[in-house]
Structure formats: structure tokens, C-alpha cells
mmCIF file of C-alpha atoms in Angstrom:
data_model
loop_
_atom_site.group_PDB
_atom_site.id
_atom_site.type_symbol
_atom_site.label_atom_id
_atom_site.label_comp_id
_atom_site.label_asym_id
_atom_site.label_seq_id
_atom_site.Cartn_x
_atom_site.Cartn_y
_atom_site.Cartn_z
ATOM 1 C CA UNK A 1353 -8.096 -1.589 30.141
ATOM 2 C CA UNK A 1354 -6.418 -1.569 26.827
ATOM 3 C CA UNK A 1355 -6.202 1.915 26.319
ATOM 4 C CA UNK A 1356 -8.488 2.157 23.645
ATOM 5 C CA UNK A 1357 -11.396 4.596 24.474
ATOM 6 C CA UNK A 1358 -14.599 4.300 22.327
ATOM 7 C CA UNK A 1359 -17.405 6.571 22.883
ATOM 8 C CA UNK A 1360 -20.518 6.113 22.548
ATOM 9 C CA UNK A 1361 -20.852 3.180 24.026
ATOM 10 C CA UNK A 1362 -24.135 2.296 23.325
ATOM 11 C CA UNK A 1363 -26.472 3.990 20.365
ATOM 12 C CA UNK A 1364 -30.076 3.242 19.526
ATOM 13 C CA UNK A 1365 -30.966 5.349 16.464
ATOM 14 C CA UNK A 1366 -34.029 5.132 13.855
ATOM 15 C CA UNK A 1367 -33.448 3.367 10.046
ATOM 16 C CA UNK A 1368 -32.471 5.991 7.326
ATOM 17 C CA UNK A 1369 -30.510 8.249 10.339
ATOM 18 C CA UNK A 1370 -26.800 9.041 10.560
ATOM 19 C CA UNK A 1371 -24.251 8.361 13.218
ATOM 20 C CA UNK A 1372 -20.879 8.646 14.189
ATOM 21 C CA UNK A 1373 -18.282 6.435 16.188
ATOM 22 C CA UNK A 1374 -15.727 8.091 17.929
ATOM 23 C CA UNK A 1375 -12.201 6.273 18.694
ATOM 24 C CA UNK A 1376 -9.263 7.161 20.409
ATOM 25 C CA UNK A 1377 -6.239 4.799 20.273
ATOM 26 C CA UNK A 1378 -3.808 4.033 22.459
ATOM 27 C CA UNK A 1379 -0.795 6.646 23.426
ATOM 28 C CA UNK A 1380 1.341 6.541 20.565
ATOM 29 C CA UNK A 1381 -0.220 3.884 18.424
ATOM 30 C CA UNK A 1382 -0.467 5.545 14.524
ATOM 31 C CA UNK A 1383 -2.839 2.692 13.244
ATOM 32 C CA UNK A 1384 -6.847 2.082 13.638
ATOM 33 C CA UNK A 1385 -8.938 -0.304 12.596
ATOM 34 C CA UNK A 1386 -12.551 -0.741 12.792
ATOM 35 C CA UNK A 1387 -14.288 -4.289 12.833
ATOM 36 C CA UNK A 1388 -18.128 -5.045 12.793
ATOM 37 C CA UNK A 1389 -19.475 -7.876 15.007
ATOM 38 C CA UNK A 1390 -23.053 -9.060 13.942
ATOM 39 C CA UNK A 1391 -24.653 -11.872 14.743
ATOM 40 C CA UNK A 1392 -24.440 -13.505 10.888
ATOM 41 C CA UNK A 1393 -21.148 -12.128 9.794
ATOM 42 C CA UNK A 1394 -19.310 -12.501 12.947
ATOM 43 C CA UNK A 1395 -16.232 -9.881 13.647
ATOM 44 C CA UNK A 1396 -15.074 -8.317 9.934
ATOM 45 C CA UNK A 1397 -12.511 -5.933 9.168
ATOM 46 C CA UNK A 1398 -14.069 -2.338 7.750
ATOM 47 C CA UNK A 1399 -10.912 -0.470 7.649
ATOM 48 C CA UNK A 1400 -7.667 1.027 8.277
ATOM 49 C CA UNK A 1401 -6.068 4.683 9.294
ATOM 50 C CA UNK A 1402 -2.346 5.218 9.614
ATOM 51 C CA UNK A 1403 -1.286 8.363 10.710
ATOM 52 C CA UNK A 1404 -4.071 10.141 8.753
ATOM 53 C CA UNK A 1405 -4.077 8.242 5.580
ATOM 54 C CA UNK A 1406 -6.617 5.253 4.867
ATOM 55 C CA UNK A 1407 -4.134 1.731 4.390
ATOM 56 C CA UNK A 1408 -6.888 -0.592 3.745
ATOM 57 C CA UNK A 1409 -10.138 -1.658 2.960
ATOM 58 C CA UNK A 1410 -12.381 -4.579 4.085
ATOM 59 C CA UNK A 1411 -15.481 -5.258 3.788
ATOM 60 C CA UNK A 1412 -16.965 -1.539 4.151
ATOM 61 C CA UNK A 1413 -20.623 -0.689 2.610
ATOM 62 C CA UNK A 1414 -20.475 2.380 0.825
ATOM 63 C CA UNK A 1415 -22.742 4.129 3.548
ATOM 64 C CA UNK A 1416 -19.927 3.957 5.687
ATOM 65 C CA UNK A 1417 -16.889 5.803 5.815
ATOM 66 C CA UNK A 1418 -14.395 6.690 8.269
ATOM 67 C CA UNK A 1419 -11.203 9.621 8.644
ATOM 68 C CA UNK A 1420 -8.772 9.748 11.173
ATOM 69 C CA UNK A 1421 -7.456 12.658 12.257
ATOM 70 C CA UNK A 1422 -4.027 14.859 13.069
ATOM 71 C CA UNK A 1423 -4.689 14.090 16.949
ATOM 72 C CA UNK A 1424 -4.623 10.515 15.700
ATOM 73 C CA UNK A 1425 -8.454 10.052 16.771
ATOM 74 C CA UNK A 1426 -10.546 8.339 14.137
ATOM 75 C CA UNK A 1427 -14.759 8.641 13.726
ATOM 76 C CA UNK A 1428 -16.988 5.909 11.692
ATOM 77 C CA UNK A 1429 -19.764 7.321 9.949
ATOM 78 C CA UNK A 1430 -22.757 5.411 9.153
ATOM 79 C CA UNK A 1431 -25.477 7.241 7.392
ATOM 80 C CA UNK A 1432 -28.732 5.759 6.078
ATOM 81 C CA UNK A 1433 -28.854 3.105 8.833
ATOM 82 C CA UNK A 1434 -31.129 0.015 8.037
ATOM 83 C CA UNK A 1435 -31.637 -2.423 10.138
ATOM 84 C CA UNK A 1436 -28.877 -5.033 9.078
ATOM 85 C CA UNK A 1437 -26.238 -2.574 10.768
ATOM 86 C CA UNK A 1438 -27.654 -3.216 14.462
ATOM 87 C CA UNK A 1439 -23.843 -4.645 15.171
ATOM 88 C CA UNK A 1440 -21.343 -4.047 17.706
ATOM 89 C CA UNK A 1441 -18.268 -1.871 16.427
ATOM 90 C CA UNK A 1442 -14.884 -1.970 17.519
ATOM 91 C CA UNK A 1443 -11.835 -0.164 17.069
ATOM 92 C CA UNK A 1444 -8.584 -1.518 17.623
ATOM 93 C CA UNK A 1445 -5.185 0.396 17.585
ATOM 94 C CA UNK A 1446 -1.333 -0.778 16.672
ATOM 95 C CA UNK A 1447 1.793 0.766 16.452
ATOM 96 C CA UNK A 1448 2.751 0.174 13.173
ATOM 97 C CA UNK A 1449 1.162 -0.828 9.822
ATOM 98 C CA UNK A 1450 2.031 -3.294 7.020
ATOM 99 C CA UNK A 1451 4.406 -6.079 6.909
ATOM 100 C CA UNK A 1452 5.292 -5.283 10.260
ATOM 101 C CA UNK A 1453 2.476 -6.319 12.124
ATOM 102 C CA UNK A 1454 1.976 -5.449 15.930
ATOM 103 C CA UNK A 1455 -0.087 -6.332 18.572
ATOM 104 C CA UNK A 1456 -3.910 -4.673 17.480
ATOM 105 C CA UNK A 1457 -5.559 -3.391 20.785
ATOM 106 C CA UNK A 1458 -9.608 -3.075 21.153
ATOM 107 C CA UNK A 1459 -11.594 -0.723 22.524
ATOM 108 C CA UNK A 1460 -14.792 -1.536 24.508
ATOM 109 C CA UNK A 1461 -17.149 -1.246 21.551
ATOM 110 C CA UNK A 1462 -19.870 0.669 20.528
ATOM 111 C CA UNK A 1463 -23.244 -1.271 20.104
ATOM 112 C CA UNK A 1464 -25.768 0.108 17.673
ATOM 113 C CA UNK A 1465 -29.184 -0.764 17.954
ATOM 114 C CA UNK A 1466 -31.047 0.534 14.406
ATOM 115 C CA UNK A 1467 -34.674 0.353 14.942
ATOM 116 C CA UNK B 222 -8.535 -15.585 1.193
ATOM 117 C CA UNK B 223 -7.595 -16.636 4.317
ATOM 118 C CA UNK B 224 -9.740 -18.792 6.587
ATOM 119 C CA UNK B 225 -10.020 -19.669 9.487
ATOM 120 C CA UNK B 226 -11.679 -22.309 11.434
ATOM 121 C CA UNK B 227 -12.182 -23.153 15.314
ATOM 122 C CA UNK B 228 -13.218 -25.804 17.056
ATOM 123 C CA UNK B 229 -15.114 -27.268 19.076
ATOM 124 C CA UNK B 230 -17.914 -23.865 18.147
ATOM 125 C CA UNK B 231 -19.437 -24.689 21.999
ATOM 126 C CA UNK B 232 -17.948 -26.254 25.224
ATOM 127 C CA UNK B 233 -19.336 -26.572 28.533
ATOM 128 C CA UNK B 234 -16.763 -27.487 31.113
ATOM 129 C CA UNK B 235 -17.589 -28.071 35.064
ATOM 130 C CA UNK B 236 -15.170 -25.615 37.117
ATOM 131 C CA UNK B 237 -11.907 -26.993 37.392
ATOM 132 C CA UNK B 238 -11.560 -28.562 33.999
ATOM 133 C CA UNK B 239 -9.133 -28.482 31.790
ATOM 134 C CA UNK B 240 -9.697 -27.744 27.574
ATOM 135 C CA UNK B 241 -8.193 -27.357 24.645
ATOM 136 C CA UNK B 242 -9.333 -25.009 21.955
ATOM 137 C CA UNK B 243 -7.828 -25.187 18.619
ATOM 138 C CA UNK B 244 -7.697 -22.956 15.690
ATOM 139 C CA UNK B 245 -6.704 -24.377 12.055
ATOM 140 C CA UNK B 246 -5.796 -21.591 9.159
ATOM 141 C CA UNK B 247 -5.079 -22.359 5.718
ATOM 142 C CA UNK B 248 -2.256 -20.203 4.597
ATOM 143 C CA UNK B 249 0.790 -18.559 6.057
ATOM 144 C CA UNK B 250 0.318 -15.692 8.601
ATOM 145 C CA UNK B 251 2.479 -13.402 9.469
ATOM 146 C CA UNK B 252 0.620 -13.430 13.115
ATOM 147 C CA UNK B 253 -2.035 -14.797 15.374
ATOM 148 C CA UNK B 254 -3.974 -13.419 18.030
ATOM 149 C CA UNK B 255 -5.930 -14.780 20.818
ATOM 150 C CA UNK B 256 -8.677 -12.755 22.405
ATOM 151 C CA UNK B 257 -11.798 -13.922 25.003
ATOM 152 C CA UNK B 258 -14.679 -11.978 24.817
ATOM 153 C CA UNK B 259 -16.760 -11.638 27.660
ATOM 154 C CA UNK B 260 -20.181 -11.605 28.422
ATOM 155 C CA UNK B 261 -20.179 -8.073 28.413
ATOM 156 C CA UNK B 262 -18.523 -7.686 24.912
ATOM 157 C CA UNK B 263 -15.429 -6.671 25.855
ATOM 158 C CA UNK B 264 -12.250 -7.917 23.381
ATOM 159 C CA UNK B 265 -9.649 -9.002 25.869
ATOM 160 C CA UNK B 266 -5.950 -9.733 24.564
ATOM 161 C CA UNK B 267 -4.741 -12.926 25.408
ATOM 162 C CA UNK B 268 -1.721 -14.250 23.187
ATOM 163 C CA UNK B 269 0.340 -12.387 20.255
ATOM 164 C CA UNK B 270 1.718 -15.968 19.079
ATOM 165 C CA UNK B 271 3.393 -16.274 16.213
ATOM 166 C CA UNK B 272 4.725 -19.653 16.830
ATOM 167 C CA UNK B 273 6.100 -21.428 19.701
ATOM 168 C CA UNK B 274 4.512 -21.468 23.251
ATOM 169 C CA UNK B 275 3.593 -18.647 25.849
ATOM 170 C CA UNK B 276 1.975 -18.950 29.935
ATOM 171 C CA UNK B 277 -0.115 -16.601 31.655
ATOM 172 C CA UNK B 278 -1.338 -18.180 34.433
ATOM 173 C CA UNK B 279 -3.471 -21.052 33.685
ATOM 174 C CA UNK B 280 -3.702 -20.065 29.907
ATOM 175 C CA UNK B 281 -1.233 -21.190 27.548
ATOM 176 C CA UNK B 282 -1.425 -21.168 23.503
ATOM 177 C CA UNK B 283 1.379 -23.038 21.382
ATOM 178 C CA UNK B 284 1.248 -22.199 17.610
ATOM 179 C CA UNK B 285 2.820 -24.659 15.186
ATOM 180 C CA UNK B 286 2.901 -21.836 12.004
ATOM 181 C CA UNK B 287 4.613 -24.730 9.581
ATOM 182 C CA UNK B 288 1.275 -26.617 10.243
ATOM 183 C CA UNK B 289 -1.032 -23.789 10.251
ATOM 184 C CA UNK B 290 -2.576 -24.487 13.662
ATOM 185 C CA UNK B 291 -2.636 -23.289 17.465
ATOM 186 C CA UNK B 292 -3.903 -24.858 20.705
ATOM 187 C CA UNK B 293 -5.084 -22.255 23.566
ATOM 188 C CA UNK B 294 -4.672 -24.343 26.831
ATOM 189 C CA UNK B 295 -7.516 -23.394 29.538
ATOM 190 C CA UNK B 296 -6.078 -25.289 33.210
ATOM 191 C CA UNK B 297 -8.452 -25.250 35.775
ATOM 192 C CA UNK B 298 -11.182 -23.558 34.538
ATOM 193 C CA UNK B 299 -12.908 -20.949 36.176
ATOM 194 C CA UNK B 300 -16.432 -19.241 36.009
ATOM 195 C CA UNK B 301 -14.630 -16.377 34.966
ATOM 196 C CA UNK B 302 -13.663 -18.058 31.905
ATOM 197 C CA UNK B 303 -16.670 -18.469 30.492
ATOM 198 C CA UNK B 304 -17.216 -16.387 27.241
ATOM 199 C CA UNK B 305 -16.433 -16.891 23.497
ATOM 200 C CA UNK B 306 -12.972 -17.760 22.842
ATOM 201 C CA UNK B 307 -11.378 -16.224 19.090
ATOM 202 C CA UNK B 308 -8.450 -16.490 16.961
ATOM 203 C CA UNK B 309 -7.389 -14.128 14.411
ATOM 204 C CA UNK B 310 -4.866 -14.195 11.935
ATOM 205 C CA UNK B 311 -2.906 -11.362 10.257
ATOM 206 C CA UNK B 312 -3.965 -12.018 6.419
ATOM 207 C CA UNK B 313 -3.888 -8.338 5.355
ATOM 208 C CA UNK B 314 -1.380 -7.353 3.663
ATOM 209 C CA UNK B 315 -1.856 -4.337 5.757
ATOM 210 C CA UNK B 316 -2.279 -6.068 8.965
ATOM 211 C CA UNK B 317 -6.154 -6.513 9.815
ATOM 212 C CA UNK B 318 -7.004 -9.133 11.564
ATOM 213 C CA UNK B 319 -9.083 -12.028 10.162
ATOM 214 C CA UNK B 320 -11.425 -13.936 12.898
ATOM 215 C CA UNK B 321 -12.495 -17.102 13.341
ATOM 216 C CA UNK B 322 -16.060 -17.591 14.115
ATOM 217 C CA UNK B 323 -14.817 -18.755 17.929
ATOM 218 C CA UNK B 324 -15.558 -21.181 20.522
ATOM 219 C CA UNK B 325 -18.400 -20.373 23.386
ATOM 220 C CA UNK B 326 -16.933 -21.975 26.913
ATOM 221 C CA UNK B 327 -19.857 -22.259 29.497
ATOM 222 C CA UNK B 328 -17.800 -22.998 33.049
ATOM 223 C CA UNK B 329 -20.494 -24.484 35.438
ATOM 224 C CA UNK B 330 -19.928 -23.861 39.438
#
């Protein structure tokens, strides 16, 4: 268990619907990131929280967008869902941010199935 | 950007084997990851190798960072071990991981 809790962990939604991702990191980690794992892209950074603020952008379609908040917990919202975006969706959590880099810890994944 | 390539993409291994797995970037990292993901999905740590060798168990990874490569050692291989293999590098300039596209081990009873 990596301390990482990621609820749900499986959705099956309709195309053109909303959802949201819920993360919790681990106890006293101040980063998240959230990473997309399809079949054709393969595991690709979305984005990054530190304590509250967003630190970086990767590859992130402008359907999607993410906050964290002051208990630290961060939510991925993905609204008008096509098909494409049937992926597995991980958040990962690190201490610190930047040059610094630390050991990034993953949560079980939430799988969304878009039909 | 950064990329990064693994090899071999598939191995199939009788129980028992031994294997390497490699994993070639092409700049300097600041960091390297190794994670097995396992039939289920699940993201498992197994190395924060930045250069030089760690052991857990019968896993081992050595990362030469001058070269821009690292080896994940896989003694005795188990059933258990079957999954995909992946290395990540830390190419952000903020830290996010960049992943390989990863090796799928198949250990055979």
C-alpha cells in the first residue's frame, strides 16, 4: 500500500458526461500528480499541485482540469467525455516539488470506461 | 524532450530464470524510477536510482547516469513477477515523471 488513496476506483460513464477523480496523497506529501494510461499513449503526465498551487502542465486537454485543495486532496475533472478518454488515471504524491525531486508514490488508479 | 526507450517490449521467461531489462534515455535526469505494474493495474515502486546499484531481494537495478542507461536485474523469476516492467525519468523541470513504454514479463510455471 503506498498510501495513496484514489476513489473511485472504477467509473463507467456515457460520452458528453462529466466526472470527477478524487485523490488523497500520502501523510505529509505537498505534491500531486496525475498521469493517464491508455492503451496508444501509454502513461503521460497531466499535471501538477503543490500545496494548492498548479506547478506544471503536461499534456492536459482542455476538458480537463484539476485543483487541489487546503486538506492537500486533489480532484480531476473531466467533462464532455468522448470515447478516447476510456484510460486508467493515476495520481501519484511526493514530498517536495522542483529541482528537488523525491520519490512520486501512486495510487491504485481509477479506470474510466466512456461508453 | 526527453525519451525514453526500453527493451526487450515482451519477455517470456520459464520460472526460475534470470533477465535483464534495460532502459536507455537520451538526456540527463535528475532521477529514475522503477515501477512493475501488475495484472491488476496497480503501480508498484521498485527502485528510486539515481545512479549506482540497489538489492531488494532478487531485484536489483544499477544506473550508469554518465551513460544514460539502467539495468533492472530479475534473479529467479517468479510467477509473481509477471507484469509490465517501466522506467521513468524525472525530465520536468518540475519533477513529473516521463515513462517508457515498458517491458511485458510472462513467468511460465
Amino acid at each position: 500500500d503506498s498510501g495513496v488513496t484514489q476513489t473511485p476506483k472504477h467509473l463507467i460513464t456515457a460520452t458528453g458526461q462529466r466526472v470527477t477523480l478524487r485523490c488523497s496523497p500520502r501523510s505529509g506529501d505537498l505534491s500531486v500528480y496525475w498521469y493517464q494510461q491508455s492503451l496508444d499513449q501509454g502513461l503521460q503526465f497531466l499535471i501538477q499541485y503543490y500545496n494548492g498551487e498548479e506547478r506544471a502542465k503536461g499534456n492536459i486537454l482542455e476538458r480537463f482540469s484539476a485543483q487541489q485543495f487546503p486538506d492537500l486532496h486533489s480532484e480531476l475533472n473531466l467533462s464532455s467525455l468522448e470515447l478516447g478518454d476510456s484510460a486508467l488515471y493515476f495520481c501519484a504524491s511526493s514530498v517536495t516539488s522542483g529541482r528537488r525531486v523525491d520519490t512520486q508514490y501512486f495510487g491504485p488508479g481509477t479506470r474510466l470506461t466512456v461508453l | 524532450g526527453i525519451q525514453v526507450e526500453q527493451s526487450p517490449p515482451d519477455l517470456i521467461l520459464q520460472e526460475g530464470a534470470n533477465s535483464t531489462l534495460r532502459c536507455n534515455f537520451s538526456d540527463s535526469v535528475n532521477n529514475l524510477q522503477w515501477f512493475h505494474q501488475n495484472p491488476w493495474g496497480q503501480l508498484i515502486n521498485l527502485f528510486y536510482i539515481p545512479s549506482g546499484t540497489k538489492q531488494n531481494g532478487r531485484l536489483s537495478a544499477t544506473t550508469v547516469a554518465t551513460e544514460r542507461y539502467s539495468l533492472l536485474y530479475i534473479s529467479s523469476s517468479q510467477t509473481t513477477d509477471s507484469g509490465v516492467y517501466f522506467c521513468a525519468v524525472y525530465g520536468g523541470s518540475q519533477g513529473n515523471l516521463i515513462f517508457g513504454k515498458g517491458t511485458k514479463l510472462s513467468v511460465k510455471p
